[in-house]
């Protein structure tokens, strides 16, 4: 891996980390959800600075090039994020339904008189 590509990866990781931290500070992203993104930044930074273990792991799993391995890992990571977000949305939908029903019952009780 060339030095310019490593530098570009490091800069991209730092920019992503700064963006995630700004979202946290502006209360647009909760800390518990940002930890996944910060872990991704850390993993990318390590892979960018030390690419040799990545080459070894990709050849161990039988990938022809390390870029194919990176795409597969990235795809799996995105699937995990989507599953996590789907779970969160489902919980919130149930909570909204329950709150709506409680409000309707309270409203009916108040206007009963």
mmCIF file with all atom_site columns, N, CA, C and O in Angstrom, residues 4-53:
data_model
loop_
_atom_site.group_PDB
_atom_site.id
_atom_site.type_symbol
_atom_site.label_atom_id
_atom_site.label_alt_id
_atom_site.label_comp_id
_atom_site.label_asym_id
_atom_site.label_entity_id
_atom_site.label_seq_id
_atom_site.pdbx_PDB_ins_code
_atom_site.Cartn_x
_atom_site.Cartn_y
_atom_site.Cartn_z
_atom_site.occupancy
_atom_site.B_iso_or_equiv
_atom_site.pdbx_formal_charge
_atom_site.auth_seq_id
_atom_site.auth_comp_id
_atom_site.auth_asym_id
_atom_site.auth_atom_id
_atom_site.pdbx_PDB_model_num
ATOM 1   N N  . UNK A 1 4  ? 0.770   7.495  0.081  1.00 0.00 ? 4  UNK A N  1
ATOM 2   C CA . UNK A 1 4  ? -0.295  8.473  -0.174 1.00 0.00 ? 4  UNK A CA 1
ATOM 3   C C  . UNK A 1 4  ? -1.671  7.876  0.108  1.00 0.00 ? 4  UNK A C  1
ATOM 4   O O  . UNK A 1 4  ? -2.561  8.562  0.616  1.00 0.00 ? 4  UNK A O  1
ATOM 5   N N  . UNK A 1 5  ? -1.848  6.583  -0.186 1.00 0.00 ? 5  UNK A N  1
ATOM 6   C CA . UNK A 1 5  ? -3.119  5.930  0.117  1.00 0.00 ? 5  UNK A CA 1
ATOM 7   C C  . UNK A 1 5  ? -3.302  5.785  1.624  1.00 0.00 ? 5  UNK A C  1
ATOM 8   O O  . UNK A 1 5  ? -4.405  6.017  2.141  1.00 0.00 ? 5  UNK A O  1
ATOM 9   N N  . UNK A 1 6  ? -2.241  5.450  2.333  1.00 0.00 ? 6  UNK A N  1
ATOM 10  C CA . UNK A 1 6  ? -2.316  5.363  3.788  1.00 0.00 ? 6  UNK A CA 1
ATOM 11  C C  . UNK A 1 6  ? -2.667  6.719  4.397  1.00 0.00 ? 6  UNK A C  1
ATOM 12  O O  . UNK A 1 6  ? -3.482  6.815  5.314  1.00 0.00 ? 6  UNK A O  1
ATOM 13  N N  . UNK A 1 7  ? -2.067  7.772  3.882  1.00 0.00 ? 7  UNK A N  1
ATOM 14  C CA . UNK A 1 7  ? -2.364  9.116  4.361  1.00 0.00 ? 7  UNK A CA 1
ATOM 15  C C  . UNK A 1 7  ? -3.819  9.489  4.091  1.00 0.00 ? 7  UNK A C  1
ATOM 16  O O  . UNK A 1 7  ? -4.497  10.068 4.952  1.00 0.00 ? 7  UNK A O  1
ATOM 17  N N  . UNK A 1 8  ? -4.321  9.116  2.911  1.00 0.00 ? 8  UNK A N  1
ATOM 18  C CA . UNK A 1 8  ? -5.717  9.404  2.573  1.00 0.00 ? 8  UNK A CA 1
ATOM 19  C C  . UNK A 1 8  ? -6.664  8.649  3.509  1.00 0.00 ? 8  UNK A C  1
ATOM 20  O O  . UNK A 1 8  ? -7.680  9.208  3.958  1.00 0.00 ? 8  UNK A O  1
ATOM 21  N N  . UNK A 1 9  ? -6.332  7.407  3.838  1.00 0.00 ? 9  UNK A N  1
ATOM 22  C CA . UNK A 1 9  ? -7.167  6.621  4.758  1.00 0.00 ? 9  UNK A CA 1
ATOM 23  C C  . UNK A 1 9  ? -7.160  7.253  6.140  1.00 0.00 ? 9  UNK A C  1
ATOM 24  O O  . UNK A 1 9  ? -8.207  7.368  6.795  1.00 0.00 ? 9  UNK A O  1
ATOM 25  N N  . UNK A 1 10 ? -5.999  7.664  6.611  1.00 0.00 ? 10 UNK A N  1
ATOM 26  C CA . UNK A 1 10 ? -5.899  8.289  7.931  1.00 0.00 ? 10 UNK A CA 1
ATOM 27  C C  . UNK A 1 10 ? -6.702  9.586  7.976  1.00 0.00 ? 10 UNK A C  1
ATOM 28  O O  . UNK A 1 10 ? -7.450  9.840  8.923  1.00 0.00 ? 10 UNK A O  1
ATOM 29  N N  . UNK A 1 11 ? -6.597  10.401 6.944  1.00 0.00 ? 11 UNK A N  1
ATOM 30  C CA . UNK A 1 11 ? -7.338  11.665 6.898  1.00 0.00 ? 11 UNK A CA 1
ATOM 31  C C  . UNK A 1 11 ? -8.843  11.403 6.855  1.00 0.00 ? 11 UNK A C  1
ATOM 32  O O  . UNK A 1 11 ? -9.620  12.051 7.566  1.00 0.00 ? 11 UNK A O  1
ATOM 33  N N  . UNK A 1 12 ? -9.270  10.422 6.044  1.00 0.00 ? 12 UNK A N  1
ATOM 34  C CA . UNK A 1 12 ? -10.694 10.093 5.958  1.00 0.00 ? 12 UNK A CA 1
ATOM 35  C C  . UNK A 1 12 ? -11.218 9.595  7.307  1.00 0.00 ? 12 UNK A C  1
ATOM 36  O O  . UNK A 1 12 ? -12.320 9.961  7.730  1.00 0.00 ? 12 UNK A O  1
ATOM 37  N N  . UNK A 1 13 ? -10.428 8.787  7.993  1.00 0.00 ? 13 UNK A N  1
ATOM 38  C CA . UNK A 1 13 ? -10.833 8.279  9.308  1.00 0.00 ? 13 UNK A CA 1
ATOM 39  C C  . UNK A 1 13 ? -10.955 9.415  10.314 1.00 0.00 ? 13 UNK A C  1
ATOM 40  O O  . UNK A 1 13 ? -11.905 9.453  11.108 1.00 0.00 ? 13 UNK A O  1
ATOM 41  N N  . UNK A 1 14 ? -10.013 10.320 10.300 1.00 0.00 ? 14 UNK A N  1
ATOM 42  C CA . UNK A 1 14 ? -10.069 11.452 11.224 1.00 0.00 ? 14 UNK A CA 1
ATOM 43  C C  . UNK A 1 14 ? -11.268 12.349 10.940 1.00 0.00 ? 14 UNK A C  1
ATOM 44  O O  . UNK A 1 14 ? -11.935 12.809 11.869 1.00 0.00 ? 14 UNK A O  1
ATOM 45  N N  . UNK A 1 15 ? -11.554 12.570 9.667  1.00 0.00 ? 15 UNK A N  1
ATOM 46  C CA . UNK A 1 15 ? -12.722 13.382 9.312  1.00 0.00 ? 15 UNK A CA 1
ATOM 47  C C  . UNK A 1 15 ? -14.024 12.710 9.745  1.00 0.00 ? 15 UNK A C  1
ATOM 48  O O  . UNK A 1 15 ? -14.928 13.368 10.266 1.00 0.00 ? 15 UNK A O  1
ATOM 49  N N  . UNK A 1 16 ? -14.107 11.389 9.554  1.00 0.00 ? 16 UNK A N  1
ATOM 50  C CA . UNK A 1 16 ? -15.296 10.664 9.990  1.00 0.00 ? 16 UNK A CA 1
ATOM 51  C C  . UNK A 1 16 ? -15.439 10.702 11.510 1.00 0.00 ? 16 UNK A C  1
ATOM 52  O O  . UNK A 1 16 ? -16.535 10.904 12.035 1.00 0.00 ? 16 UNK A O  1
ATOM 53  N N  . UNK A 1 17 ? -14.337 10.549 12.223 1.00 0.00 ? 17 UNK A N  1
ATOM 54  C CA . UNK A 1 17 ? -14.380 10.610 13.690 1.00 0.00 ? 17 UNK A CA 1
ATOM 55  C C  . UNK A 1 17 ? -14.827 11.995 14.165 1.00 0.00 ? 17 UNK A C  1
ATOM 56  O O  . UNK A 1 17 ? -15.652 12.110 15.073 1.00 0.00 ? 17 UNK A O  1
ATOM 57  N N  . UNK A 1 18 ? -14.311 13.037 13.541 1.00 0.00 ? 18 UNK A N  1
ATOM 58  C CA . UNK A 1 18 ? -14.704 14.403 13.903 1.00 0.00 ? 18 UNK A CA 1
ATOM 59  C C  . UNK A 1 18 ? -16.191 14.622 13.623 1.00 0.00 ? 18 UNK A C  1
ATOM 60  O O  . UNK A 1 18 ? -16.911 15.213 14.439 1.00 0.00 ? 18 UNK A O  1
ATOM 61  N N  . UNK A 1 19 ? -16.671 14.110 12.486 1.00 0.00 ? 19 UNK A N  1
ATOM 62  C CA . UNK A 1 19 ? -18.080 14.262 12.137 1.00 0.00 ? 19 UNK A CA 1
ATOM 63  C C  . UNK A 1 19 ? -18.972 13.538 13.146 1.00 0.00 ? 19 UNK A C  1
ATOM 64  O O  . UNK A 1 19 ? -19.985 14.086 13.588 1.00 0.00 ? 19 UNK A O  1
ATOM 65  N N  . UNK A 1 20 ? -18.611 12.317 13.532 1.00 0.00 ? 20 UNK A N  1
ATOM 66  C CA . UNK A 1 20 ? -19.396 11.562 14.510 1.00 0.00 ? 20 UNK A CA 1
ATOM 67  C C  . UNK A 1 20 ? -19.405 12.289 15.852 1.00 0.00 ? 20 UNK A C  1
ATOM 68  O O  . UNK A 1 20 ? -20.453 12.411 16.496 1.00 0.00 ? 20 UNK A O  1
ATOM 69  N N  . UNK A 1 21 ? -18.266 12.806 16.265 1.00 0.00 ? 21 UNK A N  1
ATOM 70  C CA . UNK A 1 21 ? -18.188 13.532 17.536 1.00 0.00 ? 21 UNK A CA 1
ATOM 71  C C  . UNK A 1 21 ? -19.034 14.799 17.489 1.00 0.00 ? 21 UNK A C  1
ATOM 72  O O  . UNK A 1 21 ? -19.715 15.141 18.455 1.00 0.00 ? 21 UNK A O  1
ATOM 73  N N  . UNK A 1 22 ? -19.034 15.492 16.360 1.00 0.00 ? 22 UNK A N  1
ATOM 74  C CA . UNK A 1 22 ? -19.882 16.686 16.215 1.00 0.00 ? 22 UNK A CA 1
ATOM 75  C C  . UNK A 1 22 ? -21.363 16.331 16.310 1.00 0.00 ? 22 UNK A C  1
ATOM 76  O O  . UNK A 1 22 ? -22.149 17.060 16.911 1.00 0.00 ? 22 UNK A O  1
ATOM 77  N N  . UNK A 1 23 ? -21.753 15.198 15.712 1.00 0.00 ? 23 UNK A N  1
ATOM 78  C CA . UNK A 1 23 ? -23.144 14.762 15.810 1.00 0.00 ? 23 UNK A CA 1
ATOM 79  C C  . UNK A 1 23 ? -23.522 14.452 17.251 1.00 0.00 ? 23 UNK A C  1
ATOM 80  O O  . UNK A 1 23 ? -24.643 14.735 17.681 1.00 0.00 ? 23 UNK A O  1
ATOM 81  N N  . UNK A 1 24 ? -22.590 13.872 17.998 1.00 0.00 ? 24 UNK A N  1
ATOM 82  C CA . UNK A 1 24 ? -22.847 13.577 19.408 1.00 0.00 ? 24 UNK A CA 1
ATOM 83  C C  . UNK A 1 24 ? -23.021 14.870 20.189 1.00 0.00 ? 24 UNK A C  1
ATOM 84  O O  . UNK A 1 24 ? -23.951 15.017 20.990 1.00 0.00 ? 24 UNK A O  1
ATOM 85  N N  . UNK A 1 25 ? -22.133 15.820 19.960 1.00 0.00 ? 25 UNK A N  1
ATOM 86  C CA . UNK A 1 25 ? -22.184 17.080 20.704 1.00 0.00 ? 25 UNK A CA 1
ATOM 87  C C  . UNK A 1 25 ? -23.436 17.897 20.389 1.00 0.00 ? 25 UNK A C  1
ATOM 88  O O  . UNK A 1 25 ? -23.922 18.634 21.236 1.00 0.00 ? 25 UNK A O  1
ATOM 89  N N  . UNK A 1 26 ? -23.949 17.763 19.168 1.00 0.00 ? 26 UNK A N  1
ATOM 90  C CA . UNK A 1 26 ? -25.166 18.484 18.782 1.00 0.00 ? 26 UNK A CA 1
ATOM 91  C C  . UNK A 1 26 ? -26.430 17.699 19.118 1.00 0.00 ? 26 UNK A C  1
ATOM 92  O O  . UNK A 1 26 ? -27.524 18.098 18.733 1.00 0.00 ? 26 UNK A O  1
ATOM 93  N N  . UNK A 1 27 ? -26.285 16.587 19.823 1.00 0.00 ? 27 UNK A N  1
ATOM 94  C CA . UNK A 1 27 ? -27.404 15.722 20.209 1.00 0.00 ? 27 UNK A CA 1
ATOM 95  C C  . UNK A 1 27 ? -28.186 15.199 19.006 1.00 0.00 ? 27 UNK A C  1
ATOM 96  O O  . UNK A 1 27 ? -29.396 14.983 19.078 1.00 0.00 ? 27 UNK A O  1
ATOM 97  N N  . UNK A 1 28 ? -27.504 14.980 17.906 1.00 0.00 ? 28 UNK A N  1
ATOM 98  C CA . UNK A 1 28 ? -28.141 14.391 16.736 1.00 0.00 ? 28 UNK A CA 1
ATOM 99  C C  . UNK A 1 28 ? -27.851 12.893 16.644 1.00 0.00 ? 28 UNK A C  1
ATOM 100 O O  . UNK A 1 28 ? -28.443 12.202 15.826 1.00 0.00 ? 28 UNK A O  1
ATOM 101 N N  . UNK A 1 29 ? -26.950 12.425 17.482 1.00 0.00 ? 29 UNK A N  1
ATOM 102 C CA . UNK A 1 29 ? -26.595 11.008 17.518 1.00 0.00 ? 29 UNK A CA 1
ATOM 103 C C  . UNK A 1 29 ? -26.314 10.628 18.962 1.00 0.00 ? 29 UNK A C  1
ATOM 104 O O  . UNK A 1 29 ? -25.523 11.297 19.635 1.00 0.00 ? 29 UNK A O  1
ATOM 105 N N  . UNK A 1 30 ? -26.984 9.591  19.429 1.00 0.00 ? 30 UNK A N  1
ATOM 106 C CA . UNK A 1 30 ? -26.777 9.160  20.800 1.00 0.00 ? 30 UNK A CA 1
ATOM 107 C C  . UNK A 1 30 ? -25.439 8.439  20.912 1.00 0.00 ? 30 UNK A C  1
ATOM 108 O O  . UNK A 1 30 ? -24.973 7.807  19.961 1.00 0.00 ? 30 UNK A O  1
ATOM 109 N N  . UNK A 1 31 ? -24.855 8.524  22.090 1.00 0.00 ? 31 UNK A N  1
ATOM 110 C CA . UNK A 1 31 ? -23.534 7.944  22.315 1.00 0.00 ? 31 UNK A CA 1
ATOM 111 C C  . UNK A 1 31 ? -23.519 6.448  22.066 1.00 0.00 ? 31 UNK A C  1
ATOM 112 O O  . UNK A 1 31 ? -22.576 5.919  21.474 1.00 0.00 ? 31 UNK A O  1
ATOM 113 N N  . UNK A 1 32 ? -24.571 5.746  22.461 1.00 0.00 ? 32 UNK A N  1
ATOM 114 C CA . UNK A 1 32 ? -24.565 4.293  22.294 1.00 0.00 ? 32 UNK A CA 1
ATOM 115 C C  . UNK A 1 32 ? -24.567 3.878  20.832 1.00 0.00 ? 32 UNK A C  1
ATOM 116 O O  . UNK A 1 32 ? -24.055 2.823  20.485 1.00 0.00 ? 32 UNK A O  1
ATOM 117 N N  . UNK A 1 33 ? -25.137 4.696  19.949 1.00 0.00 ? 33 UNK A N  1
ATOM 118 C CA . UNK A 1 33 ? -25.116 4.376  18.523 1.00 0.00 ? 33 UNK A CA 1
ATOM 119 C C  . UNK A 1 33 ? -23.817 4.831  17.869 1.00 0.00 ? 33 UNK A C  1
ATOM 120 O O  . UNK A 1 33 ? -23.397 4.288  16.854 1.00 0.00 ? 33 UNK A O  1
ATOM 121 N N  . UNK A 1 34 ? -23.201 5.832  18.444 1.00 0.00 ? 34 UNK A N  1
ATOM 122 C CA . UNK A 1 34 ? -21.960 6.341  17.865 1.00 0.00 ? 34 UNK A CA 1
ATOM 123 C C  . UNK A 1 34 ? -20.782 5.413  18.135 1.00 0.00 ? 34 UNK A C  1
ATOM 124 O O  . UNK A 1 34 ? -19.789 5.457  17.413 1.00 0.00 ? 34 UNK A O  1
ATOM 125 N N  . UNK A 1 35 ? -20.885 4.586  19.156 1.00 0.00 ? 35 UNK A N  1
ATOM 126 C CA . UNK A 1 35 ? -19.770 3.685  19.472 1.00 0.00 ? 35 UNK A CA 1
ATOM 127 C C  . UNK A 1 35 ? -19.492 2.725  18.317 1.00 0.00 ? 35 UNK A C  1
ATOM 128 O O  . UNK A 1 35 ? -18.336 2.387  18.051 1.00 0.00 ? 35 UNK A O  1
ATOM 129 N N  . UNK A 1 36 ? -20.528 2.306  17.612 1.00 0.00 ? 36 UNK A N  1
ATOM 130 C CA . UNK A 1 36 ? -20.346 1.441  16.451 1.00 0.00 ? 36 UNK A CA 1
ATOM 131 C C  . UNK A 1 36 ? -19.550 2.151  15.363 1.00 0.00 ? 36 UNK A C  1
ATOM 132 O O  . UNK A 1 36 ? -18.632 1.584  14.775 1.00 0.00 ? 36 UNK A O  1
ATOM 133 N N  . UNK A 1 37 ? -19.865 3.416  15.136 1.00 0.00 ? 37 UNK A N  1
ATOM 134 C CA . UNK A 1 37 ? -19.156 4.176  14.111 1.00 0.00 ? 37 UNK A CA 1
ATOM 135 C C  . UNK A 1 37 ? -17.714 4.479  14.531 1.00 0.00 ? 37 UNK A C  1
ATOM 136 O O  . UNK A 1 37 ? -16.799 4.428  13.707 1.00 0.00 ? 37 UNK A O  1
ATOM 137 N N  . UNK A 1 38 ? -17.527 4.774  15.803 1.00 0.00 ? 38 UNK A N  1
ATOM 138 C CA . UNK A 1 38 ? -16.164 5.034  16.273 1.00 0.00 ? 38 UNK A CA 1
ATOM 139 C C  . UNK A 1 38 ? -15.329 3.759  16.241 1.00 0.00 ? 38 UNK A C  1
ATOM 140 O O  . UNK A 1 38 ? -14.122 3.814  15.965 1.00 0.00 ? 38 UNK A O  1
ATOM 141 N N  . UNK A 1 39 ? -15.950 2.612  16.479 1.00 0.00 ? 39 UNK A N  1
ATOM 142 C CA . UNK A 1 39 ? -15.234 1.334  16.352 1.00 0.00 ? 39 UNK A CA 1
ATOM 143 C C  . UNK A 1 39 ? -14.847 1.088  14.900 1.00 0.00 ? 39 UNK A C  1
ATOM 144 O O  . UNK A 1 39 ? -13.743 0.596  14.616 1.00 0.00 ? 39 UNK A O  1
ATOM 145 N N  . UNK A 1 40 ? -15.728 1.453  13.977 1.00 0.00 ? 40 UNK A N  1
ATOM 146 C CA . UNK A 1 40 ? -15.412 1.322  12.550 1.00 0.00 ? 40 UNK A CA 1
ATOM 147 C C  . UNK A 1 40 ? -14.229 2.214  12.184 1.00 0.00 ? 40 UNK A C  1
ATOM 148 O O  . UNK A 1 40 ? -13.325 1.790  11.462 1.00 0.00 ? 40 UNK A O  1
ATOM 149 N N  . UNK A 1 41 ? -14.222 3.434  12.684 1.00 0.00 ? 41 UNK A N  1
ATOM 150 C CA . UNK A 1 41 ? -13.110 4.351  12.417 1.00 0.00 ? 41 UNK A CA 1
ATOM 151 C C  . UNK A 1 41 ? -11.805 3.761  12.943 1.00 0.00 ? 41 UNK A C  1
ATOM 152 O O  . UNK A 1 41 ? -10.780 3.786  12.248 1.00 0.00 ? 41 UNK A O  1
ATOM 153 N N  . UNK A 1 42 ? -11.840 3.220  14.146 1.00 0.00 ? 42 UNK A N  1
ATOM 154 C CA . UNK A 1 42 ? -10.636 2.628  14.734 1.00 0.00 ? 42 UNK A CA 1
ATOM 155 C C  . UNK A 1 42 ? -10.148 1.442  13.904 1.00 0.00 ? 42 UNK A C  1
ATOM 156 O O  . UNK A 1 42 ? -8.945  1.307  13.634 1.00 0.00 ? 42 UNK A O  1
ATOM 157 N N  . UNK A 1 43 ? -11.079 0.592  13.470 1.00 0.00 ? 43 UNK A N  1
ATOM 158 C CA . UNK A 1 43 ? -10.696 -0.567 12.659 1.00 0.00 ? 43 UNK A CA 1
ATOM 159 C C  . UNK A 1 43 ? -10.103 -0.141 11.316 1.00 0.00 ? 43 UNK A C  1
ATOM 160 O O  . UNK A 1 43 ? -9.090  -0.691 10.870 1.00 0.00 ? 43 UNK A O  1
ATOM 161 N N  . UNK A 1 44 ? -10.722 0.849  10.687 1.00 0.00 ? 44 UNK A N  1
ATOM 162 C CA . UNK A 1 44 ? -10.195 1.338  9.405  1.00 0.00 ? 44 UNK A CA 1
ATOM 163 C C  . UNK A 1 44 ? -8.830  1.995  9.575  1.00 0.00 ? 44 UNK A C  1
ATOM 164 O O  . UNK A 1 44 ? -7.951  1.848  8.727  1.00 0.00 ? 44 UNK A O  1
ATOM 165 N N  . UNK A 1 45 ? -8.671  2.697  10.658 1.00 0.00 ? 45 UNK A N  1
ATOM 166 C CA . UNK A 1 45 ? -7.392  3.353  10.926 1.00 0.00 ? 45 UNK A CA 1
ATOM 167 C C  . UNK A 1 45 ? -6.288  2.312  11.134 1.00 0.00 ? 45 UNK A C  1
ATOM 168 O O  . UNK A 1 45 ? -5.186  2.450  10.582 1.00 0.00 ? 45 UNK A O  1
ATOM 169 N N  . UNK A 1 46 ? -6.589  1.268  11.882 1.00 0.00 ? 46 UNK A N  1
ATOM 170 C CA . UNK A 1 46 ? -5.599  0.208  12.097 1.00 0.00 ? 46 UNK A CA 1
ATOM 171 C C  . UNK A 1 46 ? -5.267  -0.498 10.793 1.00 0.00 ? 46 UNK A C  1
ATOM 172 O O  . UNK A 1 46 ? -4.096  -0.757 10.488 1.00 0.00 ? 46 UNK A O  1
ATOM 173 N N  . UNK A 1 47 ? -6.295  -0.793 9.995  1.00 0.00 ? 47 UNK A N  1
ATOM 174 C CA . UNK A 1 47 ? -6.057  -1.445 8.696  1.00 0.00 ? 47 UNK A CA 1
ATOM 175 C C  . UNK A 1 47 ? -5.286  -0.534 7.742  1.00 0.00 ? 47 UNK A C  1
ATOM 176 O O  . UNK A 1 47 ? -4.491  -1.012 6.935  1.00 0.00 ? 47 UNK A O  1
ATOM 177 N N  . UNK A 1 48 ? -5.539  0.750  7.831  1.00 0.00 ? 48 UNK A N  1
ATOM 178 C CA . UNK A 1 48 ? -4.820  1.691  6.964  1.00 0.00 ? 48 UNK A CA 1
ATOM 179 C C  . UNK A 1 48 ? -3.363  1.850  7.358  1.00 0.00 ? 48 UNK A C  1
ATOM 180 O O  . UNK A 1 48 ? -2.490  1.981  6.503  1.00 0.00 ? 48 UNK A O  1
ATOM 181 N N  . UNK A 1 49 ? -3.100  1.833  8.658  1.00 0.00 ? 49 UNK A N  1
ATOM 182 C CA . UNK A 1 49 ? -1.724  2.005  9.122  1.00 0.00 ? 49 UNK A CA 1
ATOM 183 C C  . UNK A 1 49 ? -0.913  0.708  9.055  1.00 0.00 ? 49 UNK A C  1
ATOM 184 O O  . UNK A 1 49 ? 0.296   0.734  8.810  1.00 0.00 ? 49 UNK A O  1
ATOM 185 N N  . UNK A 1 50 ? -1.579  -0.417 9.290  1.00 0.00 ? 50 UNK A N  1
ATOM 186 C CA . UNK A 1 50 ? -0.908  -1.717 9.290  1.00 0.00 ? 50 UNK A CA 1
ATOM 187 C C  . UNK A 1 50 ? -1.638  -2.668 8.352  1.00 0.00 ? 50 UNK A C  1
ATOM 188 O O  . UNK A 1 50 ? -2.411  -3.527 8.790  1.00 0.00 ? 50 UNK A O  1
ATOM 189 N N  . UNK A 1 51 ? -1.397  -2.572 7.037  1.00 0.00 ? 51 UNK A N  1
ATOM 190 C CA . UNK A 1 51 ? -2.166  -3.378 6.078  1.00 0.00 ? 51 UNK A CA 1
ATOM 191 C C  . UNK A 1 51 ? -1.733  -4.850 5.991  1.00 0.00 ? 51 UNK A C  1
ATOM 192 O O  . UNK A 1 51 ? -2.494  -5.678 5.503  1.00 0.00 ? 51 UNK A O  1
ATOM 193 N N  . UNK A 1 52 ? -0.558  -5.200 6.471  1.00 0.00 ? 52 UNK A N  1
ATOM 194 C CA . UNK A 1 52 ? -0.071  -6.574 6.318  1.00 0.00 ? 52 UNK A CA 1
ATOM 195 C C  . UNK A 1 52 ? -0.978  -7.612 6.981  1.00 0.00 ? 52 UNK A C  1
ATOM 196 O O  . UNK A 1 52 ? -1.257  -8.638 6.358  1.00 0.00 ? 52 UNK A O  1
ATOM 197 N N  . UNK A 1 53 ? -1.454  -7.404 8.212  1.00 0.00 ? 53 UNK A N  1
ATOM 198 C CA . UNK A 1 53 ? -2.379  -8.400 8.777  1.00 0.00 ? 53 UNK A CA 1
ATOM 199 C C  . UNK A 1 53 ? -3.656  -8.565 7.947  1.00 0.00 ? 53 UNK A C  1
ATOM 200 O O  . UNK A 1 53 ? -4.202  -9.660 7.858  1.00 0.00 ? 53 UNK A O  1
#
